[in-house]
Amino acid sequence: MNMMMTQNFTLPKLLMVGCLCMLPLGNFAQISDDFENGSLEGWFSEGDGRESLSTTLGNPGASFKIDDDATGDINYAIAPRRYLGDWLSDLTSNDTLSVDIYVQSSDPDTLVDDFPVFQLSGPGGVAIALDGLNLPRNTWNQVKVPLDSTEWNIQSGSWRELLKGITLFRIRAEYITGNENVYLDNVNLSLSPTRGVLTDTICATFEDGTYDGWEFVENGPLTIDSIHGNPGIGIGIGDANGLTQAVAPPKYLGDWSALLDSGFLSFDLKVDNTSGGGLYNKEYLLRLSGNGAVAQVRPADSILNLAVDQWHTFTFLIDSSEWQMVTGSWDSLIVSVEEVNLELEFIVGQEVASLDNFCLIPKTRNTTTSLTEPKLAYSIRVFPNPAAGRFSLLSSEANIESISLYDLAGRSLPAVINFDGHEAQVETDYQGLAIVKVKTDRGVMVQKVQLVR
């Protein structure tokens, strides 16, 4: 793999600015952040460090700072959503990605040298650049790489397919095994990504062993391993003094209008009650914010309790009827979702939350038949819901002709199904959210059922 050089900024500031202006930028349309407006510009940290705005150490002026408390997790700076989307349609041979990095430390500990500076991820694959790069300490360094496949290590998929839809862009912000502060400034992407309505399934399964851009607030220790997965790898979030929250990465943000009515937001959660306390009186479990509007959902205590000391799959339809509007309107929120917040405080006392399989699913389908037929003028009752492996269906206005059961990926689930006229019984060992498709003499109806232990 070819690598671009790392350049120390030891020239006077006036000359430095002149040199930067003469660098080829490809397209005039670009995205850049210099943090001079007094905000973090939507950037945040992933790992054991904490982000803040530095007004004293920039190149020049202000910069984005991540402090490292050396607890073991590698820190990354996560780019905001304006850097995400289609990079391919605006790409030229001169386009580059660059950042100024300052590693501040007097700690003599060894360098961390087996992680990339840049990582791009998306449905089309994963690519990294400048892995194993060690930066000099206590000086500004410009790190720059062309957007050319020969300069990147393509870990999965293909370069072109990846650039069609970047869903995660992160920059390494840890370079030694001891304590350090890492400052980022003058982030520059010399093209302008295009973004449309969210129409594809977006998931965080954490199987690559990373936090996938998630941000945690008021949290205790973080771990990512198979102990916290359902199954495989998941994230364990320890409790702290405040109300622990998990904030979804930028790939979930944007225009959700294509998800209305037939879309779901689903995730697996297990809350280990380590102190033996009772259920905390939560304000919400899940909250959406954007465009001056806020909507939230809080299931009943009986449903929240299903996640205490055991895995439970929570699923919410992207429909105004399932959400409580706190401020603003549903219509204005859904076209510009700017934050997805999960409150993980469940117990009066201490707990450890395990999070896995957080998915935004525009529609549910299998390979041959759509499961999102138009709503009909009659209903089919599913009860109980949630159900412990066995549930019934009742259709008072139509005769049932066939029943099929699917998971959220559209795969057929094994089940024992009996029906006669307006009634049916379904029994299955499957656990999680399932889709039951009922064909009647008046059309096809799709319902959701939560299957638990």
Short mmCIF file of C-alpha atoms in Angstrom, two decimals:
data_model
loop_
_atom_site.label_atom_id
_atom_site.label_comp_id
_atom_site.label_asym_id
_atom_site.label_seq_id
_atom_site.Cartn_x
_atom_site.Cartn_y
_atom_site.Cartn_z
CA MET A 1 0.00 0.00 0.00
CA ASN A 2 1.33 3.44 -0.90
CA MET A 3 1.21 6.12 1.78
CA MET A 4 1.28 9.89 1.62
CA MET A 5 3.97 11.64 3.61
CA THR A 6 3.39 13.24 7.00
CA GLN A 7 4.51 16.87 6.98
CA ASN A 8 5.47 18.83 10.10
CA PHE A 9 4.19 22.40 10.23
CA THR A 10 7.35 24.18 11.32
CA LEU A 11 7.06 27.07 8.83
CA PRO A 12 5.77 30.50 9.82
CA LYS A 13 1.99 30.73 9.78
CA LEU A 14 1.84 33.14 6.84
CA LEU A 15 3.92 30.84 4.66
CA MET A 16 1.97 27.80 5.86
CA VAL A 17 -1.34 29.31 4.73
CA GLY A 18 0.14 30.14 1.35
CA CYS A 19 1.30 26.58 0.86
CA LEU A 20 -2.09 25.18 1.74
CA CYS A 21 -3.85 27.44 -0.76
CA MET A 22 -1.66 26.17 -3.58
CA LEU A 23 -2.45 22.49 -2.97
CA PRO A 24 -4.65 20.96 -5.71
CA LEU A 25 -8.17 20.65 -4.37
CA GLY A 26 -9.85 19.05 -7.39
CA ASN A 27 -13.43 20.33 -7.23
CA PHE A 28 -14.26 23.74 -5.84
CA ALA A 29 -17.08 22.12 -3.87
CA GLN A 30 -15.59 20.83 -0.67
CA ILE A 31 -16.27 20.24 3.01
CA SER A 32 -13.90 21.56 5.64
CA ASP A 33 -13.88 22.28 9.37
CA ASP A 34 -11.47 24.62 11.17
CA PHE A 35 -13.54 24.94 14.41
CA GLU A 36 -13.20 28.72 14.40
CA ASN A 37 -16.90 29.33 15.07
CA GLY A 38 -16.66 28.14 18.67
CA SER A 39 -18.34 24.74 18.20
CA LEU A 40 -17.31 21.15 17.54
CA GLU A 41 -19.14 21.29 14.18
CA GLY A 42 -20.87 17.97 14.94
CA TRP A 43 -17.63 16.01 15.47
CA PHE A 44 -17.41 13.67 18.46
CA SER A 45 -15.08 11.02 19.88
CA GLU A 46 -15.31 7.25 19.94
CA GLY A 47 -13.29 5.34 22.53
CA ASP A 48 -12.20 6.13 26.07
CA GLY A 49 -11.43 9.81 25.43
CA ARG A 50 -13.65 12.87 25.73
CA GLU A 51 -14.05 15.56 23.09
CA SER A 52 -13.89 19.29 23.70
CA LEU A 53 -13.11 22.51 21.87
CA SER A 54 -9.63 23.91 22.38
CA THR A 55 -9.35 27.67 21.94
CA THR A 56 -5.63 27.80 22.76
CA LEU A 57 -4.04 25.16 20.54
CA GLY A 58 -5.18 25.35 16.93
CA ASN A 59 -3.47 25.61 13.58
CA PRO A 60 -4.22 28.43 14.00
CA GLY A 61 -7.02 29.41 16.40
CA ALA A 62 -9.36 26.71 17.74
CA SER A 63 -9.25 22.95 17.26
CA PHE A 64 -11.06 19.72 18.12
CA LYS A 65 -9.49 18.05 21.18
CA ILE A 66 -9.70 14.47 22.45
CA ASP A 67 -8.10 13.63 25.79
CA ASP A 68 -6.97 10.06 26.41
CA ASP A 69 -7.14 8.53 29.88
CA ALA A 70 -5.26 5.43 28.68
CA THR A 71 -7.87 2.84 29.66
CA GLY A 72 -7.26 0.79 26.54
CA ASP A 73 -9.80 1.76 23.86
CA ILE A 74 -8.39 3.45 20.74
CA ASN A 75 -9.86 6.91 20.22
CA TYR A 76 -11.28 8.08 16.91
CA ALA A 77 -12.87 11.33 15.83
CA ILE A 78 -16.20 10.67 14.12
CA ALA A 79 -17.16 12.95 11.25
CA PRO A 80 -20.63 14.53 11.13
CA ARG A 81 -23.21 13.58 8.54
CA ARG A 82 -22.26 16.26 5.99
CA TYR A 83 -19.16 14.18 5.18
CA LEU A 84 -21.26 11.10 4.44
CA GLY A 85 -23.07 10.00 1.29
CA ASP A 86 -22.07 9.48 -2.32
CA TRP A 87 -18.42 10.43 -2.91
CA LEU A 88 -18.18 8.80 -6.32
CA SER A 89 -20.39 11.09 -8.38
CA ASP A 90 -18.29 14.18 -7.53
CA LEU A 91 -14.88 12.46 -7.59
CA THR A 92 -11.96 13.67 -9.72
CA SER A 93 -8.38 12.45 -9.99
CA ASN A 94 -7.19 15.39 -7.86
CA ASP A 95 -9.46 14.87 -4.87
CA THR A 96 -7.88 14.43 -1.45
CA LEU A 97 -8.67 13.96 2.23
CA SER A 98 -6.53 15.79 4.79
CA VAL A 99 -6.33 16.82 8.44
CA ASP A 100 -3.87 18.60 10.74
CA ILE A 101 -3.01 16.54 13.85
CA TYR A 102 -1.14 17.52 17.02
CA VAL A 103 -0.17 14.78 19.50
CA GLN A 104 0.50 16.43 22.85
CA SER A 105 2.25 14.26 25.42
CA SER A 106 5.32 14.01 27.63
CA ASP A 107 4.57 10.36 28.40
CA PRO A 108 7.49 8.12 27.38
CA ASP A 109 5.20 5.16 26.62
CA THR A 110 5.53 3.31 23.35
CA LEU A 111 3.79 4.35 20.17
CA VAL A 112 0.61 2.68 18.95
CA ASP A 113 1.43 1.85 15.35
CA ASP A 114 -1.06 -0.68 13.99
CA PHE A 115 -4.17 1.45 13.41
CA PRO A 116 -5.12 3.57 10.38
CA VAL A 117 -5.38 7.35 10.38
CA PHE A 118 -8.43 7.32 8.08
CA GLN A 119 -11.24 4.79 7.80
CA LEU A 120 -14.18 4.84 5.40
CA SER A 121 -17.08 2.40 5.76
CA GLY A 122 -20.34 1.79 3.98
CA PRO A 123 -22.54 -0.92 2.47
CA GLY A 124 -20.01 -1.24 -0.37
CA GLY A 125 -17.06 -2.10 1.84
CA VAL A 126 -14.38 -0.78 4.17
CA ALA A 127 -11.13 1.01 3.32
CA ILE A 128 -8.32 2.35 5.51
CA ALA A 129 -5.38 4.64 4.82
CA LEU A 130 -2.08 5.33 6.54
CA ASP A 131 -2.26 2.39 8.92
CA GLY A 132 0.83 2.09 11.12
CA LEU A 133 1.67 5.79 10.84
CA ASN A 134 3.47 7.26 13.86
CA LEU A 135 3.23 11.02 14.26
CA PRO A 136 5.88 13.20 15.95
CA ARG A 137 4.73 14.56 19.29
CA ASN A 138 4.13 18.18 20.27
CA THR A 139 4.04 19.60 16.76
CA TRP A 140 1.41 20.08 14.07
CA ASN A 141 1.43 17.50 11.26
CA GLN A 142 -0.57 17.57 8.07
CA VAL A 143 -1.79 14.12 7.07
CA LYS A 144 -3.13 13.90 3.56
CA VAL A 145 -4.14 11.09 1.20
CA PRO A 146 -5.52 11.11 -2.36
CA LEU A 147 -8.93 9.57 -2.97
CA ASP A 148 -7.33 6.99 -5.20
CA SER A 149 -7.77 3.27 -4.59
CA THR A 150 -4.01 2.68 -4.91
CA GLU A 151 -3.46 4.77 -1.75
CA TRP A 152 -5.98 2.83 0.34
CA ASN A 153 -6.12 -0.66 1.82
CA ILE A 154 -9.47 -2.09 0.67
CA GLN A 155 -10.42 -4.40 3.53
CA SER A 156 -13.74 -5.51 2.08
CA GLY A 157 -15.94 -4.81 -0.92
CA SER A 158 -14.69 -2.58 -3.72
CA TRP A 159 -13.47 1.01 -3.85
CA ARG A 160 -16.15 2.20 -6.26
CA GLU A 161 -19.02 0.53 -4.41
CA LEU A 162 -17.76 1.93 -1.11
CA LEU A 163 -17.59 5.49 -2.47
CA LYS A 164 -21.20 5.25 -3.64
CA GLY A 165 -22.37 5.41 -0.03
CA ILE A 166 -20.02 6.37 2.82
CA THR A 167 -21.81 5.83 6.14
CA LEU A 168 -18.84 6.24 8.51
CA PHE A 169 -15.74 8.42 8.25
CA ARG A 170 -13.41 8.48 11.21
CA ILE A 171 -9.93 9.78 12.00
CA ARG A 172 -7.57 8.13 14.45
CA ALA A 173 -6.99 10.24 17.56
CA GLU A 174 -4.62 8.06 19.64
CA TYR A 175 -0.93 7.47 18.93
CA ILE A 176 0.70 6.29 22.17
CA THR A 177 -0.21 3.73 24.84
CA GLY A 178 -0.01 6.32 27.66
CA ASN A 179 -1.77 9.60 28.34
CA GLU A 180 -2.02 12.15 25.56
CA ASN A 181 -4.16 14.90 24.11
CA VAL A 182 -4.80 14.79 20.38
CA TYR A 183 -5.91 17.91 18.51
CA LEU A 184 -7.45 17.94 15.01
CA ASP A 185 -7.78 21.00 12.83
CA ASN A 186 -8.42 21.93 9.20
CA VAL A 187 -10.21 18.76 8.18
CA ASN A 188 -10.73 18.94 4.42
CA LEU A 189 -12.57 16.74 1.96
CA SER A 190 -12.09 18.25 -1.48
CA LEU A 191 -15.44 17.08 -2.84
CA SER A 192 -19.04 17.49 -1.78
CA PRO A 193 -20.94 14.23 -1.04
CA THR A 194 -24.50 13.93 -2.25
CA ARG A 195 -27.16 12.60 0.09
CA GLY A 196 -30.72 11.53 -0.54
CA VAL A 197 -33.63 10.09 1.39
CA LEU A 198 -32.70 7.09 3.56
CA THR A 199 -34.01 4.09 1.66
CA ASP A 200 -31.68 1.23 2.63
CA THR A 201 -31.44 -0.81 5.80
CA ILE A 202 -28.89 0.67 8.21
CA CYS A 203 -27.57 -1.56 11.00
CA ALA A 204 -24.94 -1.59 13.72
CA THR A 205 -24.09 -5.20 14.58
CA PHE A 206 -20.60 -4.41 15.98
CA GLU A 207 -19.19 -7.60 14.49
CA ASP A 208 -16.04 -5.76 13.39
CA GLY A 209 -15.18 -5.08 17.03
CA THR A 210 -15.60 -1.29 16.79
CA TYR A 211 -18.20 1.08 18.21
CA ASP A 212 -19.29 1.95 14.65
CA GLY A 213 -19.42 5.66 15.43
CA TRP A 214 -21.71 5.46 18.49
CA GLU A 215 -21.36 8.18 21.11
CA PHE A 216 -22.03 7.56 24.81
CA VAL A 217 -22.95 10.21 27.39
CA GLU A 218 -22.74 9.99 31.20
CA ASN A 219 -21.57 6.41 30.83
CA GLY A 220 -19.30 4.20 32.89
CA PRO A 221 -16.82 1.70 31.42
CA LEU A 222 -17.33 0.63 27.81
CA THR A 223 -16.56 -2.85 26.52
CA ILE A 224 -17.11 -4.51 23.17
CA ASP A 225 -16.97 -8.29 23.08
CA SER A 226 -19.02 -11.48 22.67
CA ILE A 227 -20.30 -11.28 26.26
CA HIS A 228 -22.47 -8.33 25.23
CA GLY A 229 -23.62 -9.62 21.83
CA ASN A 230 -26.91 -11.20 20.77
CA PRO A 231 -25.26 -13.15 19.31
CA GLY A 232 -21.66 -12.34 18.39
CA ILE A 233 -20.17 -9.02 19.45
CA GLY A 234 -22.04 -6.22 21.19
CA ILE A 235 -21.36 -3.17 23.33
CA GLY A 236 -21.46 -3.19 27.13
CA ILE A 237 -22.16 0.19 28.72
CA GLY A 238 -21.51 0.65 32.41
CA ASP A 239 -23.55 2.95 34.64
CA ALA A 240 -22.24 6.27 35.94
CA ASN A 241 -23.63 9.06 38.11
CA GLY A 242 -25.74 10.67 35.37
CA LEU A 243 -28.38 9.29 33.00
CA THR A 244 -26.50 7.04 30.60
CA GLN A 245 -27.35 7.63 26.94
CA ALA A 246 -26.28 6.12 23.64
CA VAL A 247 -26.34 8.46 20.64
CA ALA A 248 -26.57 6.80 17.22
CA PRO A 249 -23.88 7.61 14.62
CA PRO A 250 -24.45 10.02 11.72
CA LYS A 251 -25.35 7.25 9.25
CA TYR A 252 -28.82 7.04 10.85
CA LEU A 253 -29.54 10.74 10.40
CA GLY A 254 -31.30 12.57 7.59
CA ASP A 255 -34.59 12.30 5.72
CA TRP A 256 -36.70 9.40 7.02
CA SER A 257 -39.75 10.12 4.88
CA ALA A 258 -39.32 6.84 2.94
CA LEU A 259 -39.66 4.92 6.21
CA LEU A 260 -43.10 6.21 7.12
CA ASP A 261 -45.71 3.57 8.00
CA SER A 262 -43.71 0.54 6.79
CA GLY A 263 -40.33 1.32 8.40
CA PHE A 264 -39.01 0.03 11.72
CA LEU A 265 -36.34 0.95 14.22
CA SER A 266 -35.25 -2.19 16.05
CA PHE A 267 -32.53 -3.05 18.57
CA ASP A 268 -31.56 -5.75 21.05
CA LEU A 269 -31.02 -4.69 24.66
CA LYS A 270 -30.17 -6.48 27.88
CA VAL A 271 -29.84 -4.60 31.17
CA ASP A 272 -28.00 -6.49 33.92
CA ASN A 273 -29.29 -5.34 37.29
CA THR A 274 -26.03 -5.39 39.25
CA SER A 275 -27.38 -3.63 42.35
CA GLY A 276 -30.77 -5.32 42.73
CA GLY A 277 -32.66 -2.03 42.49
CA GLY A 278 -36.11 -1.53 41.04
CA LEU A 279 -37.07 -0.13 37.67
CA TYR A 280 -36.17 3.53 37.16
CA ASN A 281 -39.02 5.86 36.16
CA LYS A 282 -37.72 6.62 32.69
CA GLU A 283 -38.80 9.65 30.72
CA TYR A 284 -38.17 7.85 27.43
CA LEU A 285 -36.40 4.87 25.93
CA LEU A 286 -35.85 6.31 22.46
CA ARG A 287 -35.89 9.93 21.34
CA LEU A 288 -35.69 11.53 17.89
CA SER A 289 -34.71 15.19 17.43
CA GLY A 290 -34.44 17.46 14.44
CA ASN A 291 -35.78 20.55 12.70
CA GLY A 292 -36.81 22.00 16.07
CA ALA A 293 -38.98 18.96 16.84
CA VAL A 294 -38.60 16.15 19.38
CA ALA A 295 -40.48 12.84 19.52
CA GLN A 296 -40.00 10.07 22.03
CA VAL A 297 -41.32 6.67 22.97
CA ARG A 298 -41.49 4.97 26.34
CA PRO A 299 -42.85 1.42 26.51
CA ALA A 300 -44.83 0.30 29.52
CA ASP A 301 -42.93 -1.01 32.55
CA SER A 302 -44.05 -4.55 31.70
CA ILE A 303 -42.22 -4.26 28.36
CA LEU A 304 -39.15 -2.52 29.81
CA ASN A 305 -38.84 -5.31 32.36
CA LEU A 306 -38.47 -7.81 29.53
CA ALA A 307 -34.94 -6.43 28.98
CA VAL A 308 -33.83 -6.72 32.62
CA ASP A 309 -31.32 -9.58 32.99
CA GLN A 310 -32.27 -10.99 29.58
CA TRP A 311 -32.17 -10.02 25.92
CA HIS A 312 -35.19 -8.27 24.49
CA THR A 313 -35.78 -6.90 21.00
CA PHE A 314 -37.46 -3.50 20.99
CA THR A 315 -39.11 -2.47 17.73
CA PHE A 316 -40.89 0.76 16.91
CA LEU A 317 -42.82 1.59 13.77
CA ILE A 318 -41.87 4.89 12.10
CA ASP A 319 -45.38 6.18 12.47
CA SER A 320 -46.60 9.20 14.43
CA SER A 321 -49.14 7.03 16.26
CA GLU A 322 -46.33 5.22 18.10
CA TRP A 323 -44.44 8.34 19.21
CA GLN A 324 -45.15 11.15 21.66
CA MET A 325 -44.40 14.61 20.28
CA VAL A 326 -42.55 16.70 22.86
CA THR A 327 -42.04 19.77 20.68
CA GLY A 328 -42.64 20.65 17.04
CA SER A 329 -44.39 18.47 14.49
CA TRP A 330 -43.88 14.92 13.28
CA ASP A 331 -43.83 16.01 9.64
CA SER A 332 -40.99 18.47 10.15
CA LEU A 333 -39.00 16.01 12.28
CA ILE A 334 -39.19 13.04 9.96
CA VAL A 335 -37.63 14.84 6.96
CA SER A 336 -34.61 15.93 9.00
CA VAL A 337 -33.71 13.61 11.88
CA GLU A 338 -30.63 15.14 13.50
CA GLU A 339 -30.22 12.93 16.57
CA VAL A 340 -31.28 9.43 17.66
CA ASN A 341 -30.87 9.05 21.42
CA LEU A 342 -31.29 5.88 23.46
CA GLU A 343 -31.65 6.30 27.24
CA LEU A 344 -30.02 3.34 28.94
CA GLU A 345 -30.88 4.19 32.55
CA PHE A 346 -33.19 1.37 33.65
CA ILE A 347 -32.41 0.58 37.28
CA VAL A 348 -32.51 2.60 40.51
CA GLY A 349 -28.91 1.75 41.30
CA GLN A 350 -26.20 0.22 39.15
CA GLU A 351 -26.63 -1.62 35.86
CA VAL A 352 -24.70 -2.66 32.76
CA ALA A 353 -26.54 -2.34 29.45
CA SER A 354 -25.70 -4.58 26.49
CA LEU A 355 -26.63 -3.18 23.06
CA ASP A 356 -26.65 -5.03 19.75
CA ASN A 357 -28.29 -5.11 16.30
CA PHE A 358 -29.51 -1.52 16.16
CA CYS A 359 -31.26 -1.37 12.78
CA LEU A 360 -33.28 1.16 10.83
CA ILE A 361 -35.33 -0.85 8.34
CA PRO A 362 -37.26 0.99 5.61
CA LYS A 363 -39.33 -2.01 4.58
CA THR A 364 -39.64 -5.70 5.18
CA ARG A 365 -39.61 -8.09 2.27
CA ASN A 366 -38.57 -11.53 1.10
CA THR A 367 -37.14 -12.47 -2.25
CA THR A 368 -40.45 -13.08 -3.95
CA THR A 369 -43.28 -11.28 -2.20
CA SER A 370 -43.55 -7.79 -0.80
CA LEU A 371 -44.55 -7.63 2.83
CA THR A 372 -45.65 -4.01 2.63
CA GLU A 373 -48.98 -4.21 0.84
CA PRO A 374 -51.31 -1.21 1.28
CA LYS A 375 -53.35 -1.10 4.44
CA LEU A 376 -56.79 -2.60 4.10
CA ALA A 377 -60.06 -1.41 5.60
CA TYR A 378 -60.15 -4.16 8.19
CA SER A 379 -57.81 -5.39 10.90
CA ILE A 380 -56.44 -8.64 12.22
CA ARG A 381 -55.86 -8.86 15.94
CA VAL A 382 -52.64 -10.54 17.14
CA PHE A 383 -52.63 -11.60 20.79
CA PRO A 384 -50.83 -11.78 23.09
CA ASN A 385 -48.19 -9.40 21.79
CA PRO A 386 -45.45 -9.80 23.03
CA ALA A 387 -45.93 -13.56 22.97
CA ALA A 388 -43.92 -16.38 24.54
CA GLY A 389 -43.62 -18.60 21.47
CA ARG A 390 -47.33 -18.97 20.79
CA PHE A 391 -49.90 -16.42 19.64
CA SER A 392 -53.33 -16.26 18.05
CA LEU A 393 -54.87 -14.25 15.24
CA LEU A 394 -58.45 -13.14 14.94
CA SER A 395 -60.01 -11.68 11.79
CA SER A 396 -63.63 -10.76 12.31
CA GLU A 397 -64.28 -9.61 8.75
CA ALA A 398 -62.27 -11.92 6.48
CA ASN A 399 -61.53 -15.60 6.08
CA ILE A 400 -57.88 -16.62 6.56
CA GLU A 401 -56.46 -18.52 3.59
CA SER A 402 -52.76 -18.78 4.47
CA ILE A 403 -50.23 -17.55 7.04
CA SER A 404 -46.47 -17.04 6.72
CA LEU A 405 -43.93 -15.98 9.35
CA TYR A 406 -40.71 -14.05 8.57
CA ASP A 407 -37.87 -12.38 10.39
CA LEU A 408 -36.89 -8.77 9.64
CA ALA A 409 -34.53 -9.87 6.87
CA GLY A 410 -37.44 -11.52 5.06
CA ARG A 411 -36.34 -15.09 5.83
CA SER A 412 -39.06 -17.65 6.40
CA LEU A 413 -39.31 -18.85 10.01
CA PRO A 414 -40.22 -22.39 11.06
CA ALA A 415 -43.60 -22.50 12.76
CA VAL A 416 -46.59 -24.73 13.42
CA ILE A 417 -49.62 -22.92 11.98
CA ASN A 418 -53.28 -23.88 12.28
CA PHE A 419 -56.18 -21.79 11.01
CA ASP A 420 -59.88 -22.21 10.45
CA GLY A 421 -62.06 -19.45 9.09
CA HIS A 422 -61.50 -16.26 11.07
CA GLU A 423 -59.07 -17.68 13.65
CA ALA A 424 -55.51 -19.01 13.67
CA GLN A 425 -52.81 -20.20 16.10
CA VAL A 426 -49.07 -19.93 15.47
CA GLU A 427 -46.33 -21.61 17.48
CA THR A 428 -42.59 -21.05 16.95
CA ASP A 429 -39.27 -21.23 18.82
CA TYR A 430 -38.06 -18.00 17.22
CA GLN A 431 -37.21 -15.06 19.52
CA GLY A 432 -37.28 -11.42 18.44
CA LEU A 433 -39.47 -9.33 16.20
CA ALA A 434 -41.32 -11.33 13.55
CA ILE A 435 -43.54 -10.41 10.63
CA VAL A 436 -46.72 -12.41 10.18
CA LYS A 437 -48.25 -12.23 6.74
CA VAL A 438 -51.89 -13.25 6.51
CA LYS A 439 -53.61 -13.86 3.19
CA THR A 440 -57.39 -13.60 3.37
CA ASP A 441 -60.27 -13.61 0.91
CA ARG A 442 -60.16 -9.80 1.11
CA GLY A 443 -56.48 -9.27 0.54
CA VAL A 444 -53.17 -9.53 2.37
CA MET A 445 -52.48 -8.10 5.83
CA VAL A 446 -49.07 -7.74 7.49
CA GLN A 447 -48.70 -7.56 11.27
CA LYS A 448 -45.77 -7.42 13.69
CA VAL A 449 -45.39 -9.71 16.68
CA GLN A 450 -42.73 -9.65 19.40
CA LEU A 451 -41.63 -13.17 20.37
CA VAL A 452 -39.94 -13.60 23.75
CA ARG A 453 -38.74 -16.40 25.95
#
